[in-house]
Short mmCIF file of C-alpha atoms and ligand atoms in Angstrom, two decimals:
data_model
loop_
_atom_site.label_atom_id
_atom_site.label_comp_id
_atom_site.label_asym_id
_atom_site.label_seq_id
_atom_site.Cartn_x
_atom_site.Cartn_y
_atom_site.Cartn_z
CA MET O 1 -24.83 -4.10 8.69
CA LYS O 2 -23.98 -0.82 6.97
CA SER O 3 -21.55 -1.07 4.12
CA ILE O 4 -20.02 1.83 2.31
CA VAL O 5 -21.06 0.90 -1.44
CA ILE O 6 -19.97 2.72 -4.56
CA LYS O 7 -22.79 1.78 -6.54
CA GLN O 8 -21.04 3.46 -10.19
CA PRO O 9 -18.51 5.97 -10.72
CA ASN O 10 -18.95 9.02 -8.40
CA GLN O 11 -22.21 7.51 -6.33
CA LEU O 12 -21.16 6.52 -3.08
CA GLU O 13 -24.12 5.63 -0.75
CA ILE O 14 -23.96 3.97 2.87
CA GLU O 15 -26.18 0.91 2.04
CA THR O 16 -28.00 -0.85 5.00
CA ARG O 17 -27.17 -5.05 4.08
CA ALA O 18 -28.10 -8.23 5.73
CA LEU O 19 -25.47 -9.81 8.08
CA PRO O 20 -23.39 -11.93 5.65
CA GLN O 21 -22.65 -15.36 6.65
CA PRO O 22 -19.60 -17.36 6.51
CA GLY O 23 -19.12 -20.34 3.72
CA ALA O 24 -16.67 -23.37 4.08
CA GLY O 25 -13.64 -22.42 4.45
CA GLU O 26 -14.18 -18.44 5.38
CA VAL O 27 -14.46 -16.13 8.52
CA ARG O 28 -16.84 -13.22 8.97
CA VAL O 29 -14.70 -10.32 10.13
CA LYS O 30 -16.08 -7.75 12.52
CA VAL O 31 -14.49 -4.65 10.93
CA LYS O 32 -13.01 -2.21 13.76
CA LEU O 33 -10.58 0.02 11.09
CA ALA O 34 -9.84 0.64 7.96
CA GLY O 35 -7.72 2.75 6.06
CA ILE O 36 -8.30 4.93 2.52
CA CYS O 37 -5.68 3.87 -0.03
CA GLY O 38 -5.84 5.80 -3.75
CA SER O 39 -7.15 3.04 -5.26
CA ASP O 40 -10.53 3.41 -3.18
CA SER O 41 -10.75 7.13 -4.29
CA HIS O 42 -9.45 5.34 -8.14
CA ILE O 43 -12.49 3.06 -7.47
CA TYR O 44 -14.94 5.75 -6.65
CA ARG O 45 -14.14 8.17 -9.40
CA GLY O 46 -13.97 5.30 -11.86
CA HIS O 47 -10.81 5.42 -12.23
CA ASN O 48 -9.69 1.69 -11.81
CA PRO O 49 -10.10 -0.70 -14.74
CA PHE O 50 -10.62 -3.61 -12.74
CA ALA O 51 -13.47 -2.63 -10.67
CA ARG O 52 -17.04 -3.51 -11.02
CA TYR O 53 -20.19 -1.84 -9.71
CA PRO O 54 -21.36 -1.92 -7.31
CA ARG O 55 -18.70 -2.61 -5.09
CA VAL O 56 -17.91 -2.22 -1.46
CA ILE O 57 -14.65 -0.55 -1.50
CA GLY O 58 -11.83 -0.93 1.30
CA HIS O 59 -8.91 -3.61 0.95
CA GLU O 60 -6.80 -1.94 4.44
CA PHE O 61 -9.25 -3.77 7.63
CA PHE O 62 -8.40 -4.85 10.48
CA GLY O 63 -11.07 -6.46 12.91
CA ILE O 64 -12.13 -9.55 15.17
CA ILE O 65 -13.59 -12.61 13.90
CA ASP O 66 -17.38 -13.26 15.09
CA ALA O 67 -18.68 -16.04 12.78
CA THR O 68 -16.68 -19.24 11.50
CA GLY O 69 -17.66 -20.98 8.06
CA GLU O 70 -17.93 -24.86 7.68
CA GLY O 71 -14.75 -26.55 7.91
CA VAL O 72 -13.34 -23.89 9.95
CA ALA O 73 -11.87 -24.24 13.21
CA PRO O 74 -14.24 -22.63 15.83
CA SER O 75 -11.09 -21.55 18.00
CA ARG O 76 -10.63 -18.92 15.43
CA LEU O 77 -13.66 -16.91 17.15
CA GLY O 78 -12.61 -13.36 18.72
CA GLU O 79 -9.36 -13.87 17.25
CA ARG O 80 -7.89 -10.11 16.05
CA VAL O 81 -7.27 -10.93 12.51
CA ALA O 82 -5.82 -8.34 9.70
CA VAL O 83 -6.91 -9.46 6.45
CA ASP O 84 -4.53 -10.10 3.27
CA PRO O 85 -7.25 -8.78 0.24
CA VAL O 86 -4.76 -11.37 -2.27
CA ILE O 87 -7.33 -14.43 -3.13
CA SER O 88 -5.34 -16.84 -5.04
CA CYS O 89 -6.41 -20.20 -6.85
CA GLY O 90 -3.10 -21.79 -5.74
CA HIS O 91 -2.29 -24.15 -8.60
CA CYS O 92 -1.38 -21.59 -11.72
CA TYR O 93 1.87 -20.98 -12.35
CA PRO O 94 2.20 -18.00 -10.93
CA CYS O 95 1.37 -19.38 -7.53
CA SER O 96 3.05 -22.02 -8.10
CA VAL O 97 6.33 -19.65 -8.03
CA GLY O 98 5.35 -18.15 -4.80
CA LYS O 99 3.54 -14.81 -6.63
CA PRO O 100 -0.37 -15.66 -5.57
CA ASN O 101 -0.63 -11.56 -6.00
CA VAL O 102 -0.63 -12.12 -10.14
CA CYS O 103 -2.58 -15.24 -9.94
CA THR O 104 -4.20 -16.24 -13.46
CA SER O 105 -7.68 -16.13 -11.33
CA LEU O 106 -6.62 -12.84 -8.72
CA VAL O 107 -9.49 -11.57 -6.57
CA VAL O 108 -8.84 -8.62 -5.05
CA LEU O 109 -10.84 -7.74 -1.71
CA GLY O 110 -12.43 -4.38 -2.14
CA VAL O 111 -11.72 -4.35 -6.23
CA HIS O 112 -13.02 -7.59 -7.67
CA ARG O 113 -14.70 -8.73 -4.48
CA ASP O 114 -16.82 -6.79 -2.02
CA GLY O 115 -14.12 -5.50 1.23
CA GLY O 116 -13.39 -4.18 4.32
CA PHE O 117 -15.18 -0.70 4.29
CA SER O 118 -18.53 -2.21 5.89
CA GLU O 119 -19.35 -3.38 9.42
CA TYR O 120 -18.43 -6.54 8.63
CA ALA O 121 -17.02 -8.67 5.70
CA VAL O 122 -16.43 -12.51 5.53
CA VAL O 123 -12.90 -13.17 4.14
CA PRO O 124 -11.51 -16.72 3.53
CA ALA O 125 -10.13 -18.18 6.84
CA ARG O 126 -6.71 -18.35 5.13
CA ASN O 127 -6.74 -14.38 4.33
CA ALA O 128 -7.28 -13.77 8.06
CA TRP O 129 -4.04 -13.02 10.00
CA VAL O 130 -3.89 -13.08 13.61
CA VAL O 131 -2.91 -10.17 15.24
CA PRO O 132 -0.64 -10.70 18.66
CA ASP O 133 -2.47 -9.06 21.83
CA ALA O 134 1.26 -6.66 22.06
CA ILE O 135 -0.01 -5.26 18.35
CA PRO O 136 -2.43 -2.15 19.06
CA ASP O 137 -5.45 -1.95 16.47
CA GLU O 138 -4.05 1.23 14.64
CA HIS O 139 -0.80 -0.80 13.80
CA ALA O 140 -3.05 -3.72 12.96
CA VAL O 141 -4.78 -1.80 10.29
CA MET O 142 -1.83 -0.67 8.68
CA ILE O 143 -0.13 -3.91 7.66
CA GLU O 144 -1.37 -4.01 4.46
CA PRO O 145 0.02 -1.07 3.24
CA PHE O 146 3.46 -2.05 4.52
CA THR O 147 3.22 -5.30 2.98
CA ILE O 148 3.45 -3.41 -0.69
CA ALA O 149 7.11 -1.84 1.07
CA ALA O 150 7.99 -5.69 1.89
CA ASN O 151 7.24 -6.91 -1.65
CA VAL O 152 9.03 -3.96 -3.30
CA THR O 153 12.18 -4.40 -0.56
CA GLY O 154 11.82 -8.32 -1.25
CA GLN O 155 12.77 -8.09 -4.89
CA VAL O 156 16.00 -6.58 -4.70
CA ASN O 157 17.60 -7.82 -1.40
CA PRO O 158 18.25 -4.35 0.25
CA GLY O 159 21.86 -4.33 2.21
CA ALA O 160 23.83 -1.96 4.23
CA GLN O 161 25.81 -0.99 0.88
CA ASP O 162 22.93 0.17 -0.66
CA ILE O 163 22.29 3.99 -1.25
CA ALA O 164 18.67 4.04 -1.89
CA LEU O 165 16.26 6.61 -3.90
CA VAL O 166 12.89 6.66 -3.34
CA TYR O 167 11.03 8.37 -5.60
CA GLY O 168 7.45 10.23 -3.92
CA ALA O 169 7.21 10.29 -0.15
CA GLY O 170 2.85 9.21 -0.31
CA PRO O 171 2.23 6.35 1.69
CA MET O 172 3.77 4.01 -0.46
CA GLY O 173 7.16 5.66 -0.03
CA LEU O 174 7.22 6.52 3.25
CA THR O 175 6.25 2.59 4.25
CA THR O 176 9.49 1.78 1.55
CA ILE O 177 11.49 4.23 3.54
CA GLN O 178 10.80 3.00 6.77
CA VAL O 179 11.23 -0.41 5.48
CA LEU O 180 15.26 0.23 4.20
CA LYS O 181 16.19 2.37 6.60
CA HIS O 182 14.54 0.31 9.62
CA VAL O 183 14.86 -3.25 8.41
CA TYR O 184 17.47 -3.45 6.24
CA GLN O 185 19.33 -0.91 7.35
CA VAL O 186 20.02 0.31 4.08
CA LYS O 187 23.33 2.83 4.61
CA GLN O 188 21.59 5.91 2.94
CA VAL O 189 18.02 6.51 1.98
CA ILE O 190 17.37 9.72 -0.35
CA VAL O 191 13.35 11.09 -0.80
CA VAL O 192 12.60 12.64 -3.70
CA ASP O 193 8.90 14.59 -4.05
CA ARG O 194 7.64 18.22 -5.18
CA ILE O 195 5.64 18.80 -1.54
CA GLU O 196 7.73 20.05 1.23
CA GLU O 197 4.92 18.59 4.25
CA ARG O 198 6.02 14.71 2.56
CA LEU O 199 9.18 15.63 2.68
CA LYS O 200 9.15 16.27 6.46
CA MET O 201 6.91 13.21 6.62
CA ALA O 202 9.90 11.31 4.66
CA GLN O 203 12.57 12.66 7.24
CA ARG O 204 10.49 11.30 10.60
CA SER O 205 9.81 7.96 8.79
CA GLY O 206 14.21 7.90 8.32
CA ALA O 207 15.05 9.75 4.84
CA ASP O 208 18.25 10.77 5.14
CA LEU O 209 18.19 13.04 2.65
CA VAL O 210 15.32 14.94 0.97
CA ILE O 211 14.98 16.88 -2.52
CA ASN O 212 12.91 19.13 -3.23
CA ASN O 213 12.44 18.58 -7.59
CA LEU O 214 10.17 21.18 -8.11
CA GLN O 215 12.78 23.71 -6.59
CA GLN O 216 16.18 21.96 -7.54
CA PRO O 217 16.54 19.39 -10.18
CA LEU O 218 17.11 15.86 -8.89
CA ALA O 219 20.10 14.95 -11.39
CA ALA O 220 22.16 18.46 -10.49
CA VAL O 221 22.05 17.62 -6.72
CA LEU O 222 23.02 13.82 -6.93
CA GLU O 223 25.97 14.98 -9.22
CA GLU O 224 27.43 17.39 -6.91
CA LYS O 225 27.14 15.60 -3.78
CA GLY O 226 28.64 12.56 -5.72
CA ILE O 227 25.70 10.32 -5.33
CA GLN O 228 24.74 7.47 -7.45
CA PRO O 229 22.03 5.27 -6.08
CA THR O 230 22.50 1.19 -5.82
CA LEU O 231 18.53 1.01 -5.41
CA ILE O 232 16.20 3.18 -6.47
CA VAL O 233 12.02 2.45 -5.99
CA ASP O 234 9.83 4.56 -8.26
CA ALA O 235 6.71 5.26 -5.64
CA ALA O 236 5.53 8.17 -7.52
CA CYS O 237 4.66 5.96 -10.49
CA HIS O 238 4.85 9.11 -13.38
CA PRO O 239 6.15 6.84 -16.48
CA SER O 240 9.22 9.09 -17.17
CA ILE O 241 10.75 8.62 -13.98
CA LEU O 242 12.18 5.48 -15.80
CA GLN O 243 14.57 7.06 -17.97
CA GLU O 244 15.66 9.16 -15.27
CA ALA O 245 16.26 6.75 -12.86
CA ALA O 246 17.86 4.77 -15.40
CA LEU O 247 20.35 7.84 -15.35
CA LEU O 248 20.95 8.25 -12.03
CA ALA O 249 21.75 4.82 -11.35
CA SER O 250 25.09 2.99 -9.99
CA PRO O 251 26.41 0.61 -12.48
CA ALA O 252 24.94 -2.84 -11.03
CA ALA O 253 21.81 -1.30 -9.48
CA ARG O 254 18.03 -2.05 -9.28
CA ILE O 255 15.16 -0.18 -9.91
CA VAL O 256 12.01 -1.19 -8.72
CA LEU O 257 8.64 0.30 -10.95
CA MET O 258 4.89 -0.49 -9.37
CA GLY O 259 3.04 1.76 -11.28
CA PHE O 260 0.20 0.76 -13.76
CA SER O 261 0.14 3.81 -16.09
CA SER O 262 -0.80 3.16 -19.45
CA GLU O 263 1.56 5.52 -21.16
CA PRO O 264 4.62 4.41 -22.46
CA SER O 265 8.19 4.99 -20.66
CA SER O 266 10.66 6.01 -23.14
CA LEU O 267 14.30 3.92 -22.57
CA THR O 268 17.32 3.22 -24.44
CA GLN O 269 19.11 -0.35 -24.45
CA GLN O 270 22.23 1.38 -23.91
CA SER O 271 21.47 3.66 -20.72
CA ILE O 272 20.26 0.05 -19.20
CA THR O 273 22.46 -2.82 -20.14
CA GLY O 274 25.56 -0.25 -20.48
CA LYS O 275 25.75 -0.35 -16.29
CA GLU O 276 23.98 -3.70 -16.25
CA ILE O 277 20.65 -2.30 -14.42
CA SER O 278 17.98 -4.74 -13.06
CA ILE O 279 14.45 -3.58 -13.69
CA PHE O 280 11.74 -4.85 -11.21
CA THR O 281 8.13 -4.75 -10.72
CA SER O 282 5.81 -5.20 -7.70
CA ARG O 283 2.24 -5.58 -7.25
CA LEU O 284 0.17 -5.93 -4.44
CA ASN O 285 1.92 -8.44 -1.98
CA ALA O 286 2.61 -12.14 -2.16
CA MET O 287 2.60 -13.70 1.17
CA LYS O 288 3.73 -10.63 3.69
CA PHE O 289 1.47 -10.57 6.17
CA PRO O 290 3.77 -12.68 8.61
CA VAL O 291 6.78 -11.15 7.55
CA VAL O 292 4.89 -7.23 7.95
CA ILE O 293 3.77 -8.71 11.80
CA ASP O 294 6.99 -9.64 12.80
CA TRP O 295 8.67 -6.40 12.08
CA LEU O 296 5.42 -4.61 14.03
CA SER O 297 6.14 -7.04 16.89
CA ARG O 298 9.84 -6.47 17.43
CA GLY O 299 8.79 -2.58 16.95
CA LEU O 300 11.15 -2.21 13.88
CA ILE O 301 8.40 -0.11 11.90
CA ASP O 302 5.94 2.50 13.52
CA PRO O 303 2.81 2.33 10.97
CA THR O 304 1.50 5.47 13.20
CA LYS O 305 3.88 8.03 11.60
CA LEU O 306 1.61 7.80 8.23
CA ILE O 307 -1.54 8.05 10.31
CA THR O 308 -2.77 11.68 9.79
CA HIS O 309 -6.75 11.31 10.11
CA THR O 310 -9.34 9.38 11.68
CA PHE O 311 -13.08 9.48 10.81
CA GLY O 312 -16.28 7.23 12.18
CA TYR O 313 -16.90 5.61 8.13
CA GLN O 314 -20.79 8.00 8.69
CA HIS O 315 -18.30 10.27 6.99
CA ILE O 316 -16.93 8.31 4.44
CA THR O 317 -17.63 11.30 1.67
CA ASP O 318 -15.52 14.01 3.78
CA ALA O 319 -12.50 11.57 4.57
CA LEU O 320 -12.42 10.65 0.65
CA GLU O 321 -12.58 14.63 -0.69
CA LEU O 322 -10.06 15.45 2.47
CA PHE O 323 -7.83 12.18 1.09
CA GLU O 324 -8.28 13.85 -2.36
CA LYS O 325 -8.06 17.44 -2.04
CA ASN O 326 -5.01 17.75 0.89
CA GLN O 327 -1.68 16.08 0.30
CA ARG O 328 -0.23 18.35 2.35
CA GLN O 329 -1.75 17.72 4.99
CA CYS O 330 -2.46 14.39 4.48
CA CYS O 331 -1.38 11.45 4.66
CA LYS O 332 -3.26 7.92 6.04
CA VAL O 333 -6.79 8.06 7.13
CA LEU O 334 -8.77 5.79 9.09
CA LEU O 335 -12.56 5.35 8.98
CA THR O 336 -13.58 3.28 12.67
CA PHE O 337 -16.53 0.98 12.66
CA ASN O 338 -17.75 -0.84 15.70
CA PRO O 339 -16.38 1.54 18.28
P1 NAI L 1 0.54 9.20 -3.75
O1 NAI L 1 -0.50 9.92 -5.22
O2 NAI L 1 -0.28 9.82 -2.01
O3 NAI L 1 1.99 9.83 -3.64
C1 NAI L 1 2.32 9.59 -4.83
C2 NAI L 1 3.77 11.11 -4.30
O4 NAI L 1 4.51 11.25 -5.32
C3 NAI L 1 3.24 12.44 -4.13
O5 NAI L 1 3.28 12.65 -2.91
C4 NAI L 1 3.31 13.05 -4.99
O6 NAI L 1 3.62 14.67 -4.62
C5 NAI L 1 4.75 12.72 -5.59
N1 NAI L 1 5.43 12.70 -7.30
C6 NAI L 1 4.61 12.62 -8.32
N2 NAI L 1 5.57 12.62 -8.92
C7 NAI L 1 6.33 12.94 -8.50
C8 NAI L 1 7.88 13.22 -9.38
N3 NAI L 1 7.87 13.52 -10.89
N4 NAI L 1 8.92 13.27 -8.71
C9 NAI L 1 8.57 13.25 -7.56
N5 NAI L 1 7.62 12.84 -7.00
C10 NAI L 1 6.31 12.93 -7.48
O7 NAI L 1 0.27 7.86 -3.90
P2 NAI L 1 0.87 6.24 -3.11
O8 NAI L 1 -0.70 6.05 -2.60
O9 NAI L 1 1.78 6.69 -1.99
O10 NAI L 1 0.82 5.54 -3.78
C11 NAI L 1 1.70 5.75 -4.87
C12 NAI L 1 1.77 4.78 -6.20
O11 NAI L 1 1.88 3.50 -5.98
C13 NAI L 1 0.55 5.29 -6.45
O12 NAI L 1 1.39 5.17 -8.66
C14 NAI L 1 -0.21 4.06 -6.71
O13 NAI L 1 -0.89 3.37 -7.72
C15 NAI L 1 1.11 3.07 -6.80
N6 NAI L 1 0.51 2.28 -5.68
C16 NAI L 1 1.46 0.35 -6.35
C17 NAI L 1 0.89 -0.46 -5.82
C18 NAI L 1 1.76 -1.90 -6.38
O14 NAI L 1 1.29 -2.99 -5.31
N7 NAI L 1 2.29 -1.81 -7.21
C19 NAI L 1 -0.14 -0.51 -4.07
C20 NAI L 1 -0.30 0.95 -4.17
C21 NAI L 1 0.02 1.71 -4.72
MN1 MN L 2 -3.60 0.08 -0.42
ZN1 ZN L 3 -3.43 -19.08 -9.27
#
């Protein structure tokens, strides 16, 4: 089989590897579609502190079970599955409180262990979630990015009174917008980015108001309109954003962070305690695959709004370069395997 391997930073090879055999409790997935994410590019460029090389990247993938290991029901052969990349131990403290996404021995497919940019991938059977036939392949491959939005929103119980502000209209902001608007039906979703084309995508994803903060200062626009967001999601992840978010937030607001910067954010106690602001963080997803599959089945979200390009996996280098260099035209880029 062919696998996309990052041998070391900046060195990508399409390798021929032996077809892997599933071990006990595992299944082999014949991969059909995979999505490129910022973290794949970070591993490629050597900017992911968790990555070990050589590594088959890819943690957003969909395919068909074509072999089962010991202890896995053979009836699972032929199932269409989306794979949760989060592998957890099941018994540590975070696992015991429902947060396997921060398991003390967390393993993420495509980061700590070989992932899905490959013609076949072996994964734990319980990570392979059946996708109902009514959900098309292009939706199924987008389940993982929507689980990130499910996790973010799951922290804060959004409601009909909420005025949400989303920083960043990249893939993460865009999935969050759809979920806030179409699953939780919050009152208003405001989106801020500095790229006009991405703000257009935000509007197509359901944003009620978009603001280009390169052209207009965000604080002034919100003040003029008398808007105090009650729920703020930082999907742009610059460390300076937290301070601004605390300033703009309504009393009793919630702020969700999802960035991994190692630079400090500066914040006074007064700016958060004075309004009793709650700050949440969100990493990966905690058992959100069934949640997103349900949303897809009910037609609440539309992943195709994010997909801008599709390439055969042989063109991975072109696909990654386009993804990295062209944020105006490019959002989610898919790779096809075993067409
Ligand atoms: P992206 O880079 O495609 O999108 C970020 C967007 O934010 C861009 O459109 C950019 O123009 C905009 N932006 C940057 N600085 C801004 C600012 N100061 N004000 C307004 N807009 C600004 O990235 P993607 O894939 O959407 O991911 C977003 C972030 O989420 C990344 O930092 C990534 O590391 C993080 N992430 C976190 C995850 C988690 O589980 N916690 C999972 C996936 C991504
Ligand atoms: Mn991803
Ligand atoms: Zn654990």
